[in-house]
Amino acid sequence: GVYHIYNRGVAKLPTFFSIDDYHDFQDILRYLLIGFPTQKDAILPSAKPPFPVTYKADPLSNGLFRPLLDLLAYCLMPNHFHLLVQVKVPIGETKQPDGSIASFQTVSEFMRRLCITYSHKFNRRNKREGVVFQGRFKVKHVPNDKDVLQVSRYIHLNPVLAHLATKPEQWLFSDCHTYVTPGSLPYFKITNTQVLLSSFNNNPEQYRDFISGEISEQEGKIVGKYIIDQDKEQV
């Protein structure tokens, strides 16, 4: 199934203070979803691959969720974030440090590792203590392809609605540019774009037109079903 996931900063405080914070979150997403190359994978023996904070702390998470879920869309905003994920395997397994195997619910474990790892990094970088996010993440199931497209558009339009960008692809802290300018930053692609683009004949221009077009009243009602904490969320 496909799920819209949302979380915001505690007491509506910022979850990202700087560009480096945004990049940390993106690095951790890539680490969990795709995995970073190990030293033995490096083209040059002397090359040192750039590992995010998770590598030494939790090396068993490197690419752990690659066979379990796909990221379809994401957007990081100053005080909250949105993810649209497709779960391929609801129950995953991981090897423990002692060699035993433990099972977990894919979405819950993915979000646990993502939020805990980012919170540690955020607090260390910004010399603060305490929780970063407002409790447990919120999630809504999106049951059909038509609604998935509407939610992806809503996610990608967040920076425009918040007057942080005039075009959604200009916001560097979402994956919208991955959709409308395919081939950009191929080594840092963490989103499976084929799922959404297949509804647009795999044509990025058609998707650009879709997210830039006027939202009808009916489309607005569809999106409304999947907006989480609408009365509290600051887009």
mmCIF file of C-alpha atoms in Angstrom:
data_model
loop_
_atom_site.group_PDB
_atom_site.id
_atom_site.type_symbol
_atom_site.label_atom_id
_atom_site.label_comp_id
_atom_site.label_asym_id
_atom_site.label_seq_id
_atom_site.Cartn_x
_atom_site.Cartn_y
_atom_site.Cartn_z
ATOM 1 C CA GLY A 1 0.000 0.000 0.000
ATOM 2 C CA VAL A 2 0.861 3.690 -0.263
ATOM 3 C CA TYR A 3 0.995 5.957 2.793
ATOM 4 C CA HIS A 4 1.248 9.687 3.413
ATOM 5 C CA ILE A 5 3.475 10.253 6.456
ATOM 6 C CA TYR A 6 3.829 13.529 8.308
ATOM 7 C CA ASN A 7 5.584 14.851 11.369
ATOM 8 C CA ARG A 8 6.286 18.328 12.684
ATOM 9 C CA GLY A 9 8.549 20.006 15.179
ATOM 10 C CA VAL A 10 7.666 19.879 18.849
ATOM 11 C CA ALA A 11 5.520 22.903 19.801
ATOM 12 C CA LYS A 12 5.619 23.895 16.098
ATOM 13 C CA LEU A 13 9.301 24.770 16.449
ATOM 14 C CA PRO A 14 11.632 24.453 13.443
ATOM 15 C CA THR A 15 12.922 21.005 12.572
ATOM 16 C CA PHE A 16 15.580 22.464 10.275
ATOM 17 C CA PHE A 17 17.726 25.429 11.280
ATOM 18 C CA SER A 18 20.163 25.392 8.380
ATOM 19 C CA ILE A 19 20.883 23.927 4.962
ATOM 20 C CA ASP A 20 23.151 21.424 6.693
ATOM 21 C CA ASP A 21 20.179 20.153 8.704
ATOM 22 C CA TYR A 22 18.178 19.578 5.524
ATOM 23 C CA HIS A 23 21.123 17.769 3.975
ATOM 24 C CA ASP A 24 21.493 15.569 7.047
ATOM 25 C CA PHE A 25 17.876 14.452 6.744
ATOM 26 C CA GLN A 26 18.299 13.741 3.036
ATOM 27 C CA ASP A 27 21.490 11.790 3.740
ATOM 28 C CA ILE A 28 19.731 9.650 6.327
ATOM 29 C CA LEU A 29 16.865 8.977 3.911
ATOM 30 C CA ARG A 30 19.358 7.801 1.326
ATOM 31 C CA TYR A 31 21.259 5.737 3.882
ATOM 32 C CA LEU A 32 18.139 3.839 4.940
ATOM 33 C CA LEU A 33 16.480 3.543 1.532
ATOM 34 C CA ILE A 34 19.375 3.045 -0.868
ATOM 35 C CA GLY A 35 22.529 2.625 1.167
ATOM 36 C CA PHE A 36 25.896 4.311 0.861
ATOM 37 C CA PRO A 37 28.787 2.493 -0.831
ATOM 38 C CA THR A 38 31.178 0.757 1.499
ATOM 39 C CA GLN A 39 34.939 1.163 1.192
ATOM 40 C CA LYS A 40 35.176 -2.063 -0.809
ATOM 41 C CA ASP A 41 32.640 -0.662 -3.306
ATOM 42 C CA ALA A 42 34.645 2.503 -3.969
ATOM 43 C CA ILE A 43 36.041 2.884 -7.467
ATOM 44 C CA LEU A 44 39.375 4.084 -6.098
ATOM 45 C CA PRO A 45 40.859 2.243 -3.112
ATOM 46 C CA SER A 46 41.801 5.565 -1.562
ATOM 47 C CA ALA A 47 38.308 7.025 -1.959
ATOM 48 C CA LYS A 48 36.454 7.676 1.263
ATOM 49 C CA PRO A 49 32.684 7.423 0.732
ATOM 50 C CA PRO A 50 30.664 10.103 2.541
ATOM 51 C CA PHE A 51 28.752 8.319 5.293
ATOM 52 C CA PRO A 52 26.071 10.125 7.288
ATOM 53 C CA VAL A 53 26.016 9.928 11.064
ATOM 54 C CA THR A 54 24.191 6.585 10.951
ATOM 55 C CA TYR A 55 27.072 4.568 9.563
ATOM 56 C CA LYS A 56 29.201 4.076 12.673
ATOM 57 C CA ALA A 57 26.234 4.178 15.034
ATOM 58 C CA ASP A 58 24.072 1.720 13.111
ATOM 59 C CA PRO A 59 25.953 0.039 10.238
ATOM 60 C CA LEU A 60 23.287 -2.663 9.871
ATOM 61 C CA SER A 61 20.800 -0.027 8.641
ATOM 62 C CA ASN A 62 22.779 0.746 5.471
ATOM 63 C CA GLY A 63 20.238 0.122 2.696
ATOM 64 C CA LEU A 64 18.089 -1.945 5.065
ATOM 65 C CA PHE A 65 14.793 -0.709 3.617
ATOM 66 C CA ARG A 66 15.712 -0.925 -0.066
ATOM 67 C CA PRO A 67 13.767 -4.189 -0.621
ATOM 68 C CA LEU A 68 10.985 -3.176 1.767
ATOM 69 C CA LEU A 69 9.626 0.184 0.639
ATOM 70 C CA ASP A 70 9.936 2.857 -2.039
ATOM 71 C CA LEU A 71 9.901 6.594 -1.469
ATOM 72 C CA LEU A 72 7.504 8.135 -4.011
ATOM 73 C CA ALA A 73 7.680 11.786 -2.932
ATOM 74 C CA TYR A 74 8.991 13.898 -0.090
ATOM 75 C CA CYS A 75 9.221 17.505 1.008
ATOM 76 C CA LEU A 76 11.114 18.952 3.956
ATOM 77 C CA MET A 77 9.663 22.201 5.280
ATOM 78 C CA PRO A 78 11.044 24.480 7.998
ATOM 79 C CA ASN A 79 8.913 22.966 10.776
ATOM 80 C CA HIS A 80 7.611 19.684 9.344
ATOM 81 C CA PHE A 81 8.080 17.063 6.648
ATOM 82 C CA HIS A 82 5.986 14.949 4.290
ATOM 83 C CA LEU A 83 6.798 11.508 2.898
ATOM 84 C CA LEU A 84 4.818 9.425 0.420
ATOM 85 C CA VAL A 85 5.942 5.802 0.606
ATOM 86 C CA GLN A 86 4.928 2.560 -1.059
ATOM 87 C CA VAL A 87 5.354 -0.497 1.132
ATOM 88 C CA LYS A 88 6.557 -3.578 -0.740
ATOM 89 C CA VAL A 89 7.073 -5.859 2.276
ATOM 90 C CA PRO A 90 4.977 -5.035 5.387
ATOM 91 C CA ILE A 91 7.107 -7.097 7.779
ATOM 92 C CA GLY A 92 10.893 -6.904 7.512
ATOM 93 C CA GLU A 93 13.773 -8.641 9.208
ATOM 94 C CA THR A 94 17.119 -7.380 10.410
ATOM 95 C CA LYS A 95 20.207 -9.008 11.811
ATOM 96 C CA GLN A 96 21.026 -8.027 15.376
ATOM 97 C CA PRO A 97 24.583 -7.344 16.613
ATOM 98 C CA ASP A 98 24.547 -10.733 18.339
ATOM 99 C CA GLY A 99 23.684 -12.456 15.051
ATOM 100 C CA SER A 100 20.032 -13.127 15.844
ATOM 101 C CA ILE A 101 17.219 -12.112 13.487
ATOM 102 C CA ALA A 102 14.467 -9.715 14.581
ATOM 103 C CA SER A 103 11.290 -8.880 12.677
ATOM 104 C CA PHE A 104 9.660 -5.445 12.509
ATOM 105 C CA GLN A 105 6.791 -3.535 10.913
ATOM 106 C CA THR A 106 8.337 -1.788 7.932
ATOM 107 C CA VAL A 107 6.814 1.698 8.200
ATOM 108 C CA SER A 108 7.120 1.959 11.978
ATOM 109 C CA GLU A 109 10.726 0.784 12.025
ATOM 110 C CA PHE A 110 11.698 3.000 9.093
ATOM 111 C CA MET A 111 10.260 6.073 10.789
ATOM 112 C CA ARG A 112 11.773 5.147 14.142
ATOM 113 C CA ARG A 113 15.277 4.928 12.702
ATOM 114 C CA LEU A 114 14.815 8.025 10.553
ATOM 115 C CA CYS A 115 13.526 10.282 13.329
ATOM 116 C CA ILE A 116 15.858 9.056 16.072
ATOM 117 C CA THR A 117 18.938 9.331 13.877
ATOM 118 C CA TYR A 118 18.016 12.792 12.637
ATOM 119 C CA SER A 119 17.169 13.996 16.150
ATOM 120 C CA HIS A 120 20.592 12.941 17.446
ATOM 121 C CA LYS A 121 22.327 14.669 14.550
ATOM 122 C CA PHE A 122 20.161 17.798 14.836
ATOM 123 C CA ASN A 123 20.763 18.154 18.571
ATOM 124 C CA ARG A 124 24.493 17.625 18.228
ATOM 125 C CA ARG A 125 24.851 20.109 15.382
ATOM 126 C CA ASN A 126 22.722 22.771 17.072
ATOM 127 C CA LYS A 127 24.014 22.177 20.614
ATOM 128 C CA ARG A 128 20.593 21.453 22.058
ATOM 129 C CA GLU A 129 18.873 18.685 24.003
ATOM 130 C CA GLY A 130 15.410 17.161 24.051
ATOM 131 C CA VAL A 131 12.893 15.931 21.528
ATOM 132 C CA VAL A 132 12.757 17.370 18.023
ATOM 133 C CA PHE A 133 9.437 16.045 16.712
ATOM 134 C CA GLN A 134 5.895 16.335 18.051
ATOM 135 C CA GLY A 135 5.393 12.791 19.259
ATOM 136 C CA ARG A 136 4.780 9.843 16.986
ATOM 137 C CA PHE A 137 4.537 10.420 13.244
ATOM 138 C CA LYS A 138 1.083 10.636 11.610
ATOM 139 C CA VAL A 139 0.165 8.368 8.704
ATOM 140 C CA LYS A 140 -2.764 7.925 6.321
ATOM 141 C CA HIS A 141 -3.297 5.142 3.818
ATOM 142 C CA VAL A 142 -3.848 6.318 0.231
ATOM 143 C CA PRO A 143 -5.791 3.457 -1.375
ATOM 144 C CA ASN A 144 -5.846 4.204 -5.110
ATOM 145 C CA ASP A 145 -3.585 5.540 -7.852
ATOM 146 C CA LYS A 146 -5.686 8.626 -8.585
ATOM 147 C CA ASP A 147 -5.526 9.767 -4.983
ATOM 148 C CA VAL A 148 -1.793 8.995 -4.799
ATOM 149 C CA LEU A 149 -1.221 11.491 -7.613
ATOM 150 C CA GLN A 150 -3.207 14.174 -5.820
ATOM 151 C CA VAL A 151 -1.258 13.671 -2.605
ATOM 152 C CA SER A 152 2.058 13.819 -4.465
ATOM 153 C CA ARG A 153 1.010 17.132 -5.999
ATOM 154 C CA TYR A 154 0.037 18.485 -2.588
ATOM 155 C CA ILE A 155 3.401 17.440 -1.136
ATOM 156 C CA HIS A 156 5.368 19.018 -3.965
ATOM 157 C CA LEU A 157 3.322 22.231 -3.791
ATOM 158 C CA ASN A 158 4.047 22.790 -0.085
ATOM 159 C CA PRO A 159 6.916 25.269 -0.666
ATOM 160 C CA VAL A 160 4.810 27.265 -3.140
ATOM 161 C CA LEU A 161 1.825 27.390 -0.777
ATOM 162 C CA ALA A 162 4.177 28.617 1.958
ATOM 163 C CA HIS A 163 5.672 31.266 -0.384
ATOM 164 C CA LEU A 164 9.131 29.736 -0.074
ATOM 165 C CA ALA A 165 9.398 29.163 -3.830
ATOM 166 C CA THR A 166 7.560 30.308 -6.938
ATOM 167 C CA LYS A 167 7.841 26.890 -8.580
ATOM 168 C CA PRO A 168 7.832 23.571 -6.717
ATOM 169 C CA GLU A 169 10.975 22.315 -8.442
ATOM 170 C CA GLN A 170 12.929 25.329 -7.131
ATOM 171 C CA TRP A 171 12.730 24.028 -3.562
ATOM 172 C CA LEU A 172 15.932 22.074 -3.006
ATOM 173 C CA PHE A 173 14.618 20.085 -0.078
ATOM 174 C CA SER A 174 12.061 17.996 -1.921
ATOM 175 C CA ASP A 175 12.348 15.522 -4.771
ATOM 176 C CA CYS A 176 10.239 17.550 -7.202
ATOM 177 C CA HIS A 177 13.315 18.425 -9.275
ATOM 178 C CA THR A 178 13.979 14.690 -9.625
ATOM 179 C CA TYR A 179 10.655 14.372 -11.418
ATOM 180 C CA VAL A 180 10.774 17.401 -13.685
ATOM 181 C CA THR A 181 14.510 17.300 -14.494
ATOM 182 C CA PRO A 182 15.332 13.593 -14.731
ATOM 183 C CA GLY A 183 19.014 12.794 -14.815
ATOM 184 C CA SER A 184 19.915 15.528 -12.353
ATOM 185 C CA LEU A 185 21.994 14.300 -9.428
ATOM 186 C CA PRO A 186 21.607 10.629 -10.424
ATOM 187 C CA TYR A 187 23.902 9.442 -7.639
ATOM 188 C CA PHE A 188 21.701 11.022 -4.994
ATOM 189 C CA LYS A 189 18.337 9.859 -6.290
ATOM 190 C CA ILE A 190 16.386 8.323 -3.430
ATOM 191 C CA THR A 191 12.925 8.416 -5.010
ATOM 192 C CA ASN A 192 11.356 5.790 -7.247
ATOM 193 C CA THR A 193 9.894 8.144 -9.854
ATOM 194 C CA GLN A 194 8.569 5.429 -12.149
ATOM 195 C CA VAL A 195 5.491 4.762 -10.021
ATOM 196 C CA LEU A 196 4.068 8.267 -10.470
ATOM 197 C CA LEU A 197 5.490 9.006 -13.913
ATOM 198 C CA SER A 198 3.881 5.867 -15.333
ATOM 199 C CA SER A 199 0.570 7.746 -15.076
ATOM 200 C CA PHE A 200 2.018 10.463 -17.321
ATOM 201 C CA ASN A 201 3.490 8.286 -20.080
ATOM 202 C CA ASN A 202 6.846 8.602 -18.277
ATOM 203 C CA ASN A 203 6.910 12.215 -19.430
ATOM 204 C CA PRO A 204 8.351 14.671 -16.865
ATOM 205 C CA GLU A 205 6.760 17.633 -18.653
ATOM 206 C CA GLN A 206 3.312 16.128 -18.162
ATOM 207 C CA TYR A 207 3.968 15.756 -14.454
ATOM 208 C CA ARG A 208 5.244 19.347 -14.287
ATOM 209 C CA ASP A 209 2.027 20.522 -15.957
ATOM 210 C CA PHE A 210 -0.021 18.427 -13.535
ATOM 211 C CA ILE A 211 1.486 19.870 -10.363
ATOM 212 C CA SER A 212 1.471 23.398 -11.797
ATOM 213 C CA GLY A 213 -2.125 23.264 -13.018
ATOM 214 C CA GLU A 214 -5.148 24.643 -11.237
ATOM 215 C CA ILE A 215 -6.618 22.303 -8.630
ATOM 216 C CA SER A 216 -10.329 21.692 -9.162
ATOM 217 C CA GLU A 217 -12.840 21.669 -6.323
ATOM 218 C CA GLN A 218 -13.183 17.902 -6.607
ATOM 219 C CA GLU A 219 -9.405 17.425 -6.531
ATOM 220 C CA GLY A 220 -9.225 19.639 -3.464
ATOM 221 C CA LYS A 221 -11.737 17.415 -1.684
ATOM 222 C CA ILE A 222 -9.666 14.350 -2.537
ATOM 223 C CA VAL A 223 -6.509 15.891 -1.116
ATOM 224 C CA GLY A 224 -8.385 17.020 1.972
ATOM 225 C CA LYS A 225 -8.944 13.406 2.985
ATOM 226 C CA TYR A 226 -5.211 12.849 3.309
ATOM 227 C CA ILE A 227 -4.003 16.115 4.845
ATOM 228 C CA ILE A 228 -2.848 15.374 8.369
ATOM 229 C CA ASP A 229 -3.462 17.883 11.184
ATOM 230 C CA GLN A 230 -4.739 20.398 8.673
ATOM 231 C CA ASP A 231 -5.838 22.850 11.349
ATOM 232 C CA LYS A 232 -2.409 22.767 12.993
ATOM 233 C CA GLU A 233 -0.073 22.218 10.058
ATOM 234 C CA GLN A 234 1.874 25.199 8.787
ATOM 235 C CA VAL A 235 2.593 24.712 5.111
#
